[in-house]
Amino acid sequence: MDYKKSWAILVGGLWIGGILAAIGFLAKIDPPLWAGIVIMAVALTQGDLFYRCPHCKKRMNFRMKRPEHCPECGGKLD
Ligand SMILES: [Zn+2]
C-alpha cells in the first residue's frame, strides 16, 4: 500500500469512525459506538504501518497536511 492511500484511509477512517462513535455515544446506542472505535483503531493501525516516507520509511505526522517533502530526509513526496 502506498502512503497516499494509507493517508486517505487514515483520515477518512478517523472521520467516519469518529462520527459513528459520537452518534453512538450521544444516542446511547452501542453498535455504532463500538463500530466507530474499531474503525478508528484500524485506521490508526494501518496508518502506523503504511503512512511512511517512501524514501527513508520514517513515520509521518498525519495531523498535518501531507507535506511536499519529507520532514526527515527532505525527499520529495508527490
Ligand atoms: Zn524521508
GROMACS .gro file of C-alpha atoms and ligand atoms in nm:
model
   79
    1MET     CA    1   0.000   0.000   0.000
    2ASP     CA    2   0.136   0.343  -0.080
    3TYR     CA    3   0.146   0.621   0.172
    4LYS     CA    4  -0.110   0.836  -0.007
    5LYS     CA    5  -0.373   0.563   0.008
    6SER     CA    6  -0.281   0.499   0.368
    7TRP     CA    7  -0.323   0.867   0.450
    8ALA     CA    8  -0.668   0.877   0.284
    9ILE     CA    9  -0.781   0.569   0.478
   10LEU     CA   10  -0.636   0.710   0.796
   11VAL     CA   11  -0.808   1.048   0.772
   12GLY     CA   12  -1.131   0.905   0.628
   13GLY     CA   13  -1.141   0.632   0.891
   14LEU     CA   14  -1.091   0.876   1.174
   15TRP     CA   15  -1.371   1.096   1.044
   16ILE     CA   16  -1.618   0.817   0.978
   17GLY     CA   17  -1.524   0.631   1.293
   18GLY     CA   18  -1.534   0.948   1.498
   19ILE     CA   19  -1.877   1.044   1.367
   20LEU     CA   20  -2.015   0.694   1.427
   21ALA     CA   21  -1.871   0.685   1.777
   22ALA     CA   22  -2.011   1.029   1.853
   23ILE     CA   23  -2.357   0.929   1.731
   24GLY     CA   24  -2.344   0.608   1.934
   25PHE     CA   25  -2.224   0.793   2.240
   26LEU     CA   26  -2.479   1.074   2.221
   27ALA     CA   27  -2.772   0.847   2.134
   28LYS     CA   28  -2.654   0.590   2.390
   29ILE     CA   29  -2.658   0.305   2.142
   30ASP     CA   30  -2.368   0.065   2.150
   31PRO     CA   31  -2.320  -0.077   1.795
   32PRO     CA   32  -2.223   0.249   1.621
   33LEU     CA   33  -2.009   0.345   1.920
   34TRP     CA   34  -1.809   0.022   1.901
   35ALA     CA   35  -1.802   0.019   1.522
   36GLY     CA   36  -1.665   0.373   1.532
   37ILE     CA   37  -1.397   0.280   1.782
   38VAL     CA   38  -1.295  -0.025   1.578
   39ILE     CA   39  -1.282   0.178   1.255
   40MET     CA   40  -1.062   0.440   1.421
   41ALA     CA   41  -0.834   0.172   1.566
   42VAL     CA   42  -0.796   0.004   1.225
   43ALA     CA   43  -0.733   0.338   1.055
   44LEU     CA   44  -0.464   0.430   1.308
   45THR     CA   45  -0.300   0.087   1.293
   46GLN     CA   46  -0.269   0.080   0.917
   47GLY     CA   47  -0.152   0.444   0.921
   48ASP     CA   48   0.116   0.349   1.167
   49LEU     CA   49   0.229   0.071   0.934
   50PHE     CA   50   0.193   0.236   0.594
   51TYR     CA   51   0.190   0.615   0.628
   52ARG     CA   52   0.563   0.646   0.598
   53CYS     CA   53   0.807   0.833   0.382
   54PRO     CA   54   0.871   0.629   0.066
   55HIS     CA   55   1.239   0.725   0.082
   56CYS     CA   56   1.352   0.683   0.440
   57LYS     CA   57   1.048   0.489   0.574
   58LYS     CA   58   1.012   0.727   0.862
   59ARG     CA   59   0.663   0.759   1.003
   60MET     CA   60   0.497   1.089   0.914
   61ASN     CA   61   0.267   1.311   1.115
   62PHE     CA   62  -0.087   1.264   0.986
   63ARG     CA   63  -0.224   1.554   1.190
   64MET     CA   64  -0.067   1.793   0.946
   65LYS     CA   65  -0.148   1.837   0.583
   66ARG     CA   66   0.050   1.598   0.369
   67PRO     CA   67   0.391   1.765   0.330
   68GLU     CA   68   0.555   1.814  -0.007
   69HIS     CA   69   0.887   1.699   0.127
   70CYS     CA   70   0.968   1.451   0.397
   71PRO     CA   71   1.050   1.644   0.717
   72GLU     CA   72   1.314   1.384   0.796
   73CYS     CA   73   1.515   1.321   0.478
   74GLY     CA   74   1.386   1.603   0.255
   75GLY     CA   75   1.281   1.352  -0.011
   76LYS     CA   76   1.009   1.470  -0.247
   77LEU     CA   77   0.658   1.346  -0.175
   78ASP     CA   78   0.408   1.380  -0.457
   79ZN      ZN   79   1.202   1.061   0.432
   0.00000   0.00000   0.00000
